[in-house]
Each structure stands twice: as C-alpha cells, then as structure tokens.
Short mmCIF file of C-alpha atoms and ligand atoms in Angstrom, two decimals:
data_model
loop_
_atom_site.label_atom_id
_atom_site.label_comp_id
_atom_site.label_asym_id
_atom_site.label_seq_id
_atom_site.Cartn_x
_atom_site.Cartn_y
_atom_site.Cartn_z
CA UNK A 1 76.01 106.15 119.73
CA UNK A 2 75.95 103.67 116.92
CA UNK A 3 76.09 106.22 114.10
CA UNK A 4 79.09 108.27 115.72
CA UNK A 5 80.82 104.89 116.49
CA UNK A 6 80.49 104.04 112.59
CA UNK A 7 81.60 107.71 111.59
CA UNK A 8 84.77 107.37 113.74
CA UNK A 9 85.57 103.69 112.31
CA UNK A 10 85.20 105.30 108.70
CA UNK A 11 87.48 108.13 109.48
CA UNK A 12 90.29 105.69 110.68
CA UNK A 13 90.05 102.88 108.16
CA UNK A 14 88.28 104.70 105.18
CA UNK A 15 85.74 101.68 105.09
CA UNK A 16 82.50 100.81 106.86
CA UNK A 17 82.33 98.19 109.63
CA UNK A 18 80.61 95.08 108.42
CA UNK A 19 79.19 94.47 111.92
CA UNK A 20 78.00 96.19 114.97
CA UNK A 21 78.43 93.86 118.00
CA UNK A 22 77.77 94.74 121.41
CA UNK A 23 77.50 92.98 124.99
CA UNK A 24 76.32 94.36 128.62
CA UNK A 25 78.01 94.67 131.90
CA UNK A 26 76.24 93.03 134.70
CA UNK A 27 75.19 93.27 138.38
CA UNK A 28 74.98 90.00 140.44
CA UNK A 29 72.04 90.27 142.78
CA UNK A 30 73.10 87.07 144.76
CA UNK A 31 75.46 84.62 144.48
CA UNK A 32 78.74 85.57 144.90
CA UNK A 33 81.79 83.23 144.37
CA UNK A 34 79.44 80.55 144.21
CA UNK A 35 79.99 79.96 140.50
CA UNK A 36 83.49 78.28 140.44
CA UNK A 37 82.04 76.25 143.41
CA UNK A 38 79.53 75.03 141.04
CA UNK A 39 76.56 76.48 142.72
CA UNK A 40 73.86 79.18 141.94
CA UNK A 41 74.03 82.42 140.77
CA UNK A 42 71.30 85.26 140.00
CA UNK A 43 73.21 87.76 137.93
CA UNK A 44 71.40 90.47 135.58
CA UNK A 45 72.89 92.18 132.84
CA UNK A 46 72.69 96.14 132.66
CA UNK A 47 72.28 98.83 130.08
CA UNK A 48 76.15 99.81 130.11
CA UNK A 49 77.95 97.98 127.17
CA UNK A 50 80.99 97.31 125.09
CA UNK A 51 80.82 97.97 121.66
CA UNK A 52 82.89 96.03 118.91
CA UNK A 53 82.70 97.53 115.28
CA UNK A 54 84.76 95.22 112.75
CA UNK A 55 85.38 94.49 109.04
CA UNK A 56 87.56 91.51 107.59
CA UNK A 57 90.76 92.14 106.31
CA UNK A 58 92.86 90.36 103.52
CA UNK A 59 95.75 89.79 105.39
CA UNK A 60 96.24 88.28 109.19
CA UNK A 61 96.58 91.58 110.84
CA UNK A 62 94.46 92.45 113.50
CA UNK A 63 94.10 96.17 113.97
CA UNK A 64 92.30 97.78 116.67
CA UNK A 65 91.10 101.34 117.68
CA UNK A 66 90.34 101.77 121.48
CA UNK A 67 87.97 104.87 121.27
CA UNK A 68 88.01 105.16 124.90
CA UNK A 69 91.86 105.27 124.80
CA UNK A 70 92.25 107.18 121.84
CA UNK A 71 95.08 104.13 120.84
CA UNK A 72 95.50 101.86 118.19
CA UNK A 73 97.43 98.76 118.49
CA UNK A 74 97.76 95.86 116.26
CA UNK A 75 99.21 92.05 116.06
CA UNK A 76 99.22 89.53 113.75
CA UNK A 77 97.27 86.11 114.44
CA UNK A 78 100.67 83.95 113.56
CA UNK A 79 102.00 85.84 116.75
CA UNK A 80 99.86 84.51 119.87
CA UNK A 81 101.30 83.26 122.94
CA UNK A 82 99.21 83.30 126.21
CA UNK A 83 101.16 85.58 128.35
CA UNK A 84 99.20 86.32 131.23
CA UNK A 85 99.02 90.09 130.08
CA UNK A 86 95.99 92.33 130.58
CA UNK A 87 96.53 95.27 128.35
CA UNK A 88 93.31 95.95 126.36
CA UNK A 89 94.68 94.28 123.19
CA UNK A 90 95.59 91.30 125.13
CA UNK A 91 91.28 90.53 125.46
CA UNK A 92 91.26 90.22 121.50
CA UNK A 93 94.20 88.32 121.22
CA UNK A 94 92.84 85.89 123.84
CA UNK A 95 89.74 85.25 121.65
CA UNK A 96 91.78 84.96 118.79
CA UNK A 97 93.50 82.49 120.69
CA UNK A 98 90.78 80.47 122.22
CA UNK A 99 89.30 80.00 118.56
CA UNK A 100 92.62 79.05 117.12
CA UNK A 101 93.05 76.39 120.01
CA UNK A 102 89.32 75.19 119.04
CA UNK A 103 90.90 74.84 115.18
CA UNK A 104 88.72 77.57 114.22
CA UNK A 105 90.44 79.70 111.01
CA UNK A 106 90.15 83.07 111.32
CA UNK A 107 91.48 86.30 109.31
CA UNK A 108 92.70 89.65 110.07
CA UNK A 109 90.28 92.37 111.02
CA UNK A 110 90.01 96.42 111.44
CA UNK A 111 87.86 97.07 114.70
CA UNK A 112 86.84 99.64 116.92
CA UNK A 113 85.98 99.18 120.62
CA UNK A 114 84.05 101.44 122.58
CA UNK A 115 82.82 100.74 126.33
CA UNK A 116 80.86 102.51 128.84
CA UNK A 117 81.03 99.67 131.35
CA UNK A 118 83.44 101.27 134.14
CA UNK A 119 87.06 99.31 133.85
CA UNK A 120 88.06 97.25 137.19
CA UNK A 121 84.83 98.62 139.03
CA UNK A 122 83.50 95.10 139.82
CA UNK A 123 80.53 95.41 136.90
CA UNK A 124 82.44 92.77 134.63
CA UNK A 125 83.73 94.88 131.90
CA UNK A 126 86.03 92.30 130.90
CA UNK A 127 83.17 89.47 130.09
CA UNK A 128 80.94 92.27 128.22
CA UNK A 129 84.31 92.82 126.15
CA UNK A 130 85.37 89.34 125.29
CA UNK A 131 81.38 88.60 124.56
CA UNK A 132 81.49 91.51 122.25
CA UNK A 133 84.79 90.18 120.30
CA UNK A 134 83.45 86.87 120.05
CA UNK A 135 79.80 87.88 118.74
CA UNK A 136 81.61 90.05 116.37
CA UNK A 137 83.72 87.34 114.96
CA UNK A 138 81.25 84.56 115.01
CA UNK A 139 78.95 86.78 113.06
CA UNK A 140 81.61 88.15 110.55
CA UNK A 141 83.05 84.10 109.84
CA UNK A 142 79.66 82.52 110.23
CA UNK A 143 81.00 80.42 112.91
CA UNK A 144 77.55 79.71 114.36
CA UNK A 145 79.09 79.50 117.89
CA UNK A 146 76.30 78.33 120.19
CA UNK A 147 75.35 80.93 122.80
CA UNK A 148 76.56 78.90 126.01
CA UNK A 149 80.02 78.04 124.11
CA UNK A 150 80.80 81.59 123.44
CA UNK A 151 80.19 82.44 127.28
CA UNK A 152 82.71 79.31 127.90
CA UNK A 153 84.89 80.78 125.16
CA UNK A 154 84.98 83.87 126.86
CA UNK A 155 86.15 82.39 130.13
CA UNK A 156 88.70 80.14 128.66
CA UNK A 157 90.23 83.43 127.26
CA UNK A 158 90.29 84.93 130.75
CA UNK A 159 91.39 81.57 132.49
CA UNK A 160 94.16 80.59 129.77
CA UNK A 161 95.21 83.63 128.24
CA UNK A 162 94.90 86.74 130.46
CA UNK A 163 95.36 84.50 133.43
CA UNK A 164 92.20 85.12 135.70
CA UNK A 165 90.44 81.87 137.09
CA UNK A 166 87.07 83.53 136.93
CA UNK A 167 83.86 81.44 136.70
CA UNK A 168 81.55 81.25 134.06
CA UNK A 169 78.85 83.67 135.59
CA UNK A 170 80.03 86.94 134.01
CA UNK A 171 80.46 85.67 130.51
CA UNK A 172 76.64 83.62 130.87
CA UNK A 173 74.92 86.74 131.71
CA UNK A 174 76.49 88.84 129.23
CA UNK A 175 75.60 86.10 126.76
CA UNK A 176 71.68 85.42 128.15
CA UNK A 177 71.09 88.48 130.05
CA UNK A 178 67.20 89.67 129.19
CA UNK A 179 65.44 93.09 130.09
CA UNK A 180 63.96 93.43 133.02
CA UNK A 181 65.00 89.50 134.29
CA UNK A 182 67.81 88.08 136.27
CA UNK A 183 69.24 84.77 135.29
CA UNK A 184 69.05 81.71 138.09
CA UNK A 185 71.84 79.77 136.93
CA UNK A 186 72.75 76.18 138.33
CA UNK A 187 76.70 76.59 137.61
CA UNK A 188 77.12 72.84 137.79
CA UNK A 189 74.49 71.55 135.51
CA UNK A 190 74.18 74.93 133.35
CA UNK A 191 70.98 74.76 133.72
CA UNK A 192 69.02 78.37 133.93
CA UNK A 193 65.76 79.86 134.11
CA UNK A 194 64.85 83.80 133.87
CA UNK A 195 63.50 85.39 136.88
CA UNK A 196 61.26 88.62 136.58
CA UNK A 197 62.93 91.72 138.39
CA UNK A 198 60.30 94.24 138.39
CA UNK A 199 61.82 96.92 140.39
CA UNK A 200 58.99 99.28 139.30
CA UNK A 201 56.44 97.24 140.98
CA UNK A 202 58.12 97.99 144.31
CA UNK A 203 59.25 101.77 143.35
CA UNK A 204 62.85 100.82 143.53
CA UNK A 205 65.93 101.07 142.13
CA UNK A 206 69.19 99.21 141.82
CA UNK A 207 71.80 101.75 142.66
CA UNK A 208 75.32 100.68 141.92
CA UNK A 209 78.08 102.41 144.32
CA UNK A 210 81.26 102.35 142.97
CA UNK A 211 84.03 102.57 145.58
CA UNK A 212 86.67 103.93 143.12
CA UNK A 213 88.97 101.29 144.77
CA UNK A 214 90.59 99.54 141.74
CA UNK A 215 90.86 95.70 142.63
CA UNK A 216 94.58 95.49 142.21
CA UNK A 217 95.41 92.71 144.65
CA UNK A 218 92.11 90.89 143.66
CA UNK A 219 93.17 88.29 140.82
CA UNK A 220 95.80 87.17 143.45
CA UNK A 221 93.41 86.84 146.08
CA UNK A 222 90.69 85.95 143.97
CA UNK A 223 92.82 82.74 143.02
CA UNK A 224 93.60 81.95 146.78
CA UNK A 225 89.81 82.14 147.35
CA UNK A 226 88.99 79.60 144.97
CA UNK A 227 91.99 77.13 145.91
CA UNK A 228 90.78 77.36 149.44
CA UNK A 229 86.75 76.54 148.68
CA UNK A 230 88.38 74.01 146.40
CA UNK A 231 90.36 72.60 149.17
CA UNK A 232 87.57 72.49 151.94
CA UNK A 233 85.10 70.68 149.37
CA UNK A 234 88.24 68.02 148.47
CA UNK A 235 88.16 67.30 152.39
CA UNK A 236 84.18 67.31 152.72
CA UNK A 237 83.96 64.73 149.91
CA UNK A 238 85.90 62.30 151.90
CA UNK A 239 82.96 62.01 154.35
CA UNK A 240 80.65 61.67 152.09
CA UNK A 241 79.78 65.30 150.59
CA UNK A 242 78.73 65.24 147.13
CA UNK A 243 79.13 69.11 146.51
CA UNK A 244 78.22 72.20 147.81
CA UNK A 245 74.82 72.79 146.24
CA UNK A 246 73.67 69.92 148.24
CA UNK A 247 75.61 70.24 151.69
CA UNK A 248 73.35 71.47 154.13
CA UNK A 249 74.77 73.92 156.79
CA UNK A 250 73.82 71.48 159.45
CA UNK A 251 75.74 68.87 157.81
CA UNK A 252 78.77 71.22 157.44
CA UNK A 253 78.42 71.98 161.10
CA UNK A 254 78.88 68.53 161.64
CA UNK A 255 81.78 68.35 160.12
CA UNK A 256 83.72 71.64 161.19
CA UNK A 257 86.08 69.30 163.10
CA UNK A 258 87.53 67.94 159.63
CA UNK A 259 88.23 71.55 158.55
CA UNK A 260 90.74 74.17 159.46
CA UNK A 261 89.00 77.02 160.86
CA UNK A 262 89.91 79.32 157.38
CA UNK A 263 88.48 76.09 155.26
CA UNK A 264 85.39 75.93 157.17
CA UNK A 265 84.49 79.78 157.18
CA UNK A 266 85.02 79.43 153.12
CA UNK A 267 82.79 76.50 152.93
CA UNK A 268 80.39 78.31 155.14
CA UNK A 269 79.91 81.14 153.03
CA UNK A 270 79.40 78.99 149.83
CA UNK A 271 77.01 77.07 151.60
CA UNK A 272 74.75 79.83 152.87
CA UNK A 273 75.01 81.72 149.86
CA UNK A 274 73.73 78.72 147.52
CA UNK A 275 70.67 78.88 150.04
CA UNK A 276 69.82 82.69 150.07
CA UNK A 277 70.08 82.30 146.17
CA UNK A 278 67.27 80.11 146.22
CA UNK A 279 65.62 82.19 148.69
CA UNK A 280 65.86 85.16 146.36
CA UNK A 281 64.46 83.43 143.66
CA UNK A 282 61.24 82.47 145.78
CA UNK A 283 61.15 86.18 147.05
CA UNK A 284 61.20 87.64 143.73
CA UNK A 285 58.65 85.36 142.13
CA UNK A 286 56.62 86.78 144.93
CA UNK A 287 57.91 90.19 144.27
CA UNK A 288 58.73 90.20 147.94
CA UNK A 289 61.59 93.07 147.73
CA UNK A 290 61.93 93.16 151.80
CA UNK A 291 62.76 89.61 152.03
CA UNK A 292 65.13 90.27 148.89
CA UNK A 293 66.76 92.88 150.88
CA UNK A 294 67.34 91.02 153.83
CA UNK A 295 69.12 88.26 152.01
CA UNK A 296 71.44 90.84 150.19
CA UNK A 297 72.23 92.01 153.69
CA UNK A 298 73.07 88.80 154.78
CA UNK A 299 75.15 87.97 151.59
CA UNK A 300 77.27 91.00 152.50
CA UNK A 301 77.82 89.91 156.29
CA UNK A 302 79.03 86.45 154.60
CA UNK A 303 81.36 87.82 152.37
CA UNK A 304 82.55 90.02 154.55
CA UNK A 305 83.20 87.54 157.56
CA UNK A 306 83.46 84.11 156.19
CA UNK A 307 84.68 84.64 152.61
CA UNK A 308 86.89 87.96 153.72
CA UNK A 309 86.64 89.69 150.51
CA UNK A 310 84.85 92.89 151.57
CA UNK A 311 86.95 96.20 152.37
CA UNK A 312 85.79 99.09 154.32
CA UNK A 313 84.44 100.83 151.57
CA UNK A 314 81.94 98.16 150.63
CA UNK A 315 81.33 97.72 154.45
CA UNK A 316 80.30 101.61 154.26
CA UNK A 317 77.70 101.03 151.50
CA UNK A 318 76.36 97.84 153.86
CA UNK A 319 76.14 100.13 157.06
CA UNK A 320 74.42 103.19 155.61
CA UNK A 321 72.09 100.79 154.06
CA UNK A 322 71.35 99.14 157.14
CA UNK A 323 70.55 102.77 158.71
CA UNK A 324 68.58 104.11 156.12
CA UNK A 325 64.85 102.94 156.29
CA UNK A 326 64.43 103.48 152.35
CA UNK A 327 67.44 100.99 151.47
CA UNK A 328 65.98 97.34 151.64
CA UNK A 329 69.29 95.52 151.16
CA UNK A 330 72.90 96.22 150.07
CA UNK A 331 75.77 94.17 149.50
CA UNK A 332 79.27 93.67 147.40
CA UNK A 333 78.73 92.66 143.83
CA UNK A 334 81.12 90.89 142.01
CA UNK A 335 84.57 89.31 143.05
CA UNK A 336 85.12 92.37 145.95
CA UNK A 337 88.49 93.74 147.13
CA UNK A 338 87.07 97.18 146.07
CA UNK A 339 84.89 97.67 143.06
CA UNK A 340 81.17 97.96 143.53
CA UNK A 341 78.39 97.26 145.53
CA UNK A 342 74.65 97.30 144.93
CA UNK A 343 71.60 98.78 147.16
CA UNK A 344 68.19 98.27 146.62
CA UNK A 345 66.55 101.80 147.58
CA UNK A 346 63.38 103.50 147.09
CA UNK A 347 63.48 105.38 143.95
CA UNK A 348 62.13 108.49 145.22
CA UNK A 349 65.14 108.53 148.53
CA UNK A 350 67.93 107.59 146.28
CA UNK A 351 69.12 111.50 146.14
CA UNK A 352 69.43 111.57 149.78
CA UNK A 353 70.87 108.11 150.08
CA UNK A 354 73.66 109.03 147.90
CA UNK A 355 74.21 112.36 150.05
CA UNK A 356 74.36 110.09 152.97
CA UNK A 357 77.10 107.84 151.38
CA UNK A 358 79.21 111.02 149.80
CA UNK A 359 79.16 112.28 153.52
CA UNK A 360 80.44 109.18 155.34
CA UNK A 361 82.91 108.49 152.53
CA UNK A 362 84.20 111.75 152.91
CA UNK A 363 84.29 111.69 156.69
CA UNK A 364 86.23 108.52 156.70
CA UNK A 365 88.45 109.52 154.05
CA UNK A 366 87.55 107.45 151.51
CA UNK A 367 87.66 108.33 147.99
CA UNK A 368 84.47 109.78 146.36
CA UNK A 369 82.44 106.74 145.01
CA UNK A 370 80.62 107.12 142.11
CA UNK A 371 76.82 105.81 141.23
CA UNK A 372 75.14 104.57 138.60
CA UNK A 373 71.38 103.93 138.79
CA UNK A 374 71.46 100.84 136.19
CA UNK A 375 68.57 99.50 134.25
CA UNK A 376 68.30 95.50 133.81
CA UNK A 377 69.31 95.07 130.26
CA UNK A 378 69.64 92.74 127.33
CA UNK A 379 72.68 90.20 126.76
CA UNK A 380 74.63 90.47 123.53
CA UNK A 381 73.53 91.92 120.32
CA UNK A 382 74.70 91.95 116.70
CA UNK A 383 73.61 93.45 113.66
CA UNK A 384 75.40 93.90 109.89
CA UNK A 385 75.82 97.67 109.47
CA UNK A 386 73.95 99.00 106.20
CA UNK A 387 76.09 100.42 103.42
CA UNK A 388 74.81 104.27 102.50
C1 LIG B 1 84.28 87.45 139.29
C2 LIG B 1 84.03 86.60 138.51
C3 LIG B 1 83.05 85.53 138.80
C4 LIG B 1 82.49 85.22 140.03
C5 LIG B 1 82.77 86.40 140.68
C6 LIG B 1 82.47 86.63 142.39
O1 LIG B 1 83.23 88.47 138.65
O2 LIG B 1 84.52 86.95 137.20
O3 LIG B 1 83.24 84.46 137.74
O4 LIG B 1 83.49 84.58 140.59
O5 LIG B 1 83.55 87.36 140.66
O6 LIG B 1 80.98 85.58 142.29
#
C-alpha cells in the first residue's frame, strides 16, 4: 500500500511526499450517544485507515488528489469560510480553518488522500480523515500539537466547519487507539484507561455488519438527540442532579414526572448506557465475553427503544444475533440511523452467521449488507518518507 501510494503521489506531483500519515476508523464496543453527554465510552480503533501524504509548497495553494475518487481539487488558504459543506475537500479546509483560528500559520501543500474506511457507514471515516490530515500538518510544520488537542481540533473542524455536532469519541480513538485494546474514556474529565480486548481468548471475532444504508438523515436527527438529552439534564439539574454520569437509574425514575416522556426516555438511555460501559469494562478485565455480549444486546435495546436511533436493518442484526447461539452479543455502533452494527461471534461460526444475515436481509427486502471482520489496530501513525 505505502509504495503504491508514494508512487501515485510522485506521478501526480513529480516529487516525493515529505510525510506519510495515517489514522484509523473505529468501532465503538459500547457507550453510544454518551460522549456528548459527558459520560463513558469504550471504542477501539480498527485496521481500516485513511492515508494522507503531503509535501509543502512555496505558495498558499492546497492541492489534493483523492485517490478513491480519481479526482483533484484545490483551494487557497486565504479563502476559507466555514460553510457547513460536506464534500471531501471540505474536511481538509476544515482542518486548515481550525488551525488558522488557533493562530497557527501554515503554507500550501500538495497532498494525496486515500482511505479504506467505508464512507458513511458508521465506522468513523470522517474522524480518520481529519486526524490523518492534522497529523500530517503537525509533522510538516513541526507544530507539536498534543495528542488530546489533535482530537479536539478534529472535532472542532467537524462541529464548526462541516456542521455536524459530533462528540469527541471518534477523533479521540483515532488518535489514541492501540492494538488489541479498547479505550475506556471519561468524556467529562477526559481521563482514559486502556482495556485489553483479547478476543482470541474466547475464540471470538468482531464482525461488522454494514447495512448499506447511508446515514442521510443522520446529522439532523443526531443534532436533535443532542438537544433533547441536553434539555433533559438541564431540567434534572433543577432538582439537584449533578450530571448524567453520577445519576443512578433509581434517582432518575423518582424524577420521571419532571420530564416529558420523550426526554425521560432519552435520559434513561444515557444513564443506563453509562452503567453498561462500566460493567463492560469489568467484564473485559475478566475476559468474561458472555457478560460483555449481554451488555451489547441491552445497549441495542436501549438505543432502539429509548434513544430511537436504530432502523429495521440494524434491528435485524440484533434479532439474528439473539437467535444464533454462537453470537454472544450484537448492537448498532456509532450514531445509528443506518450505518453499521457489530456482533461478537465465535470465529468458526462467522460464515454461518453471515449466511443467516444475508438470507434474512433478502427475505425482508433490505439492501444486501456488507461484512468486515475487523482487527483491533493502532491509532494515528506518521513517518517521514525516505528519498531514494
Ligand atoms: C457519532 C459521533 C460520536 C458519537 C457517536 C454516538 O459517531 O461522531 O461523537 O456521538 O456518533 O455514540
């Protein structure tokens, strides 16, 4: 891969790239829609990555070749307006924009982007892209941006430039991911711990089930959930609740009358999901994959019924998982509304499970799903290219 991308770069720009940067997509093991509610999440980086190769130019033009689309676009760094656009070039503009707002002077670049994180499928292709770009600029211009700040800048580009009000989870894991580990992150304190994810010990794999439903409505519905859960906690704070993280289900139920039904359901998801993340961490520390699997099923139920971010295609994964003895757990991963789900399945039974899902999807008239057996991989990487 590396050689062929460098080769393409040289063909286009007639020079070597100076840096070769990459950053991964992710699965979220558990802890969904809790990051922007300042709760707990437990994501892992996966082996699918976005690659960004770049060399400095002497002028202020950013010229980029998108290898997946066979397309070139360019812009001038003096003409950056945040505009809520979501073309592939806008993510790079967004990163230039956040660095400019931070007062960091940058010059133009020639660049090539290539990714194998499937786009719009809930595996966080945008964060992988943003982090791969910041990581490259950091090295090219010796910016020495701290890792946490890299994640925050990626999030800011997505929030304020691209216009999606995402939390920090995706960019965070793309920066901090480690092979065969999940990251237990407290999104309020921004403290984290690595938790072993030794699936081989249980002869298990994580199967990603990509529904093929692109998350069209996702950003508006996502932003709506965000507002609803914020409204619920605002009301709960009036009766002495400190935050979601410290709220027990029992106390929430006592305050049910203070909230409209929909807000109560949103809050119940956040409270129970935070609890499940903590239980999942304990289960993983004991390699108790049965317990982990149960928690995944429960998480899906809560996302489907209380947070209402599932869809029939994702529910199909959950239902098939429940009816398949070698599937220990399954749930939607990421924002929902289409995209992907994950299932924890005994390795040798994966082909049979895939067949079942394909048959059921066909019978139900759903698009044919795609599958990825993911390895838990490392976070961002960078190196300088050797001239030969
Ligand atoms: C998207 C966002 C994340 C997070 C998840 C839901 O992936 O980018 O910040 O909110 O949805 O858990």
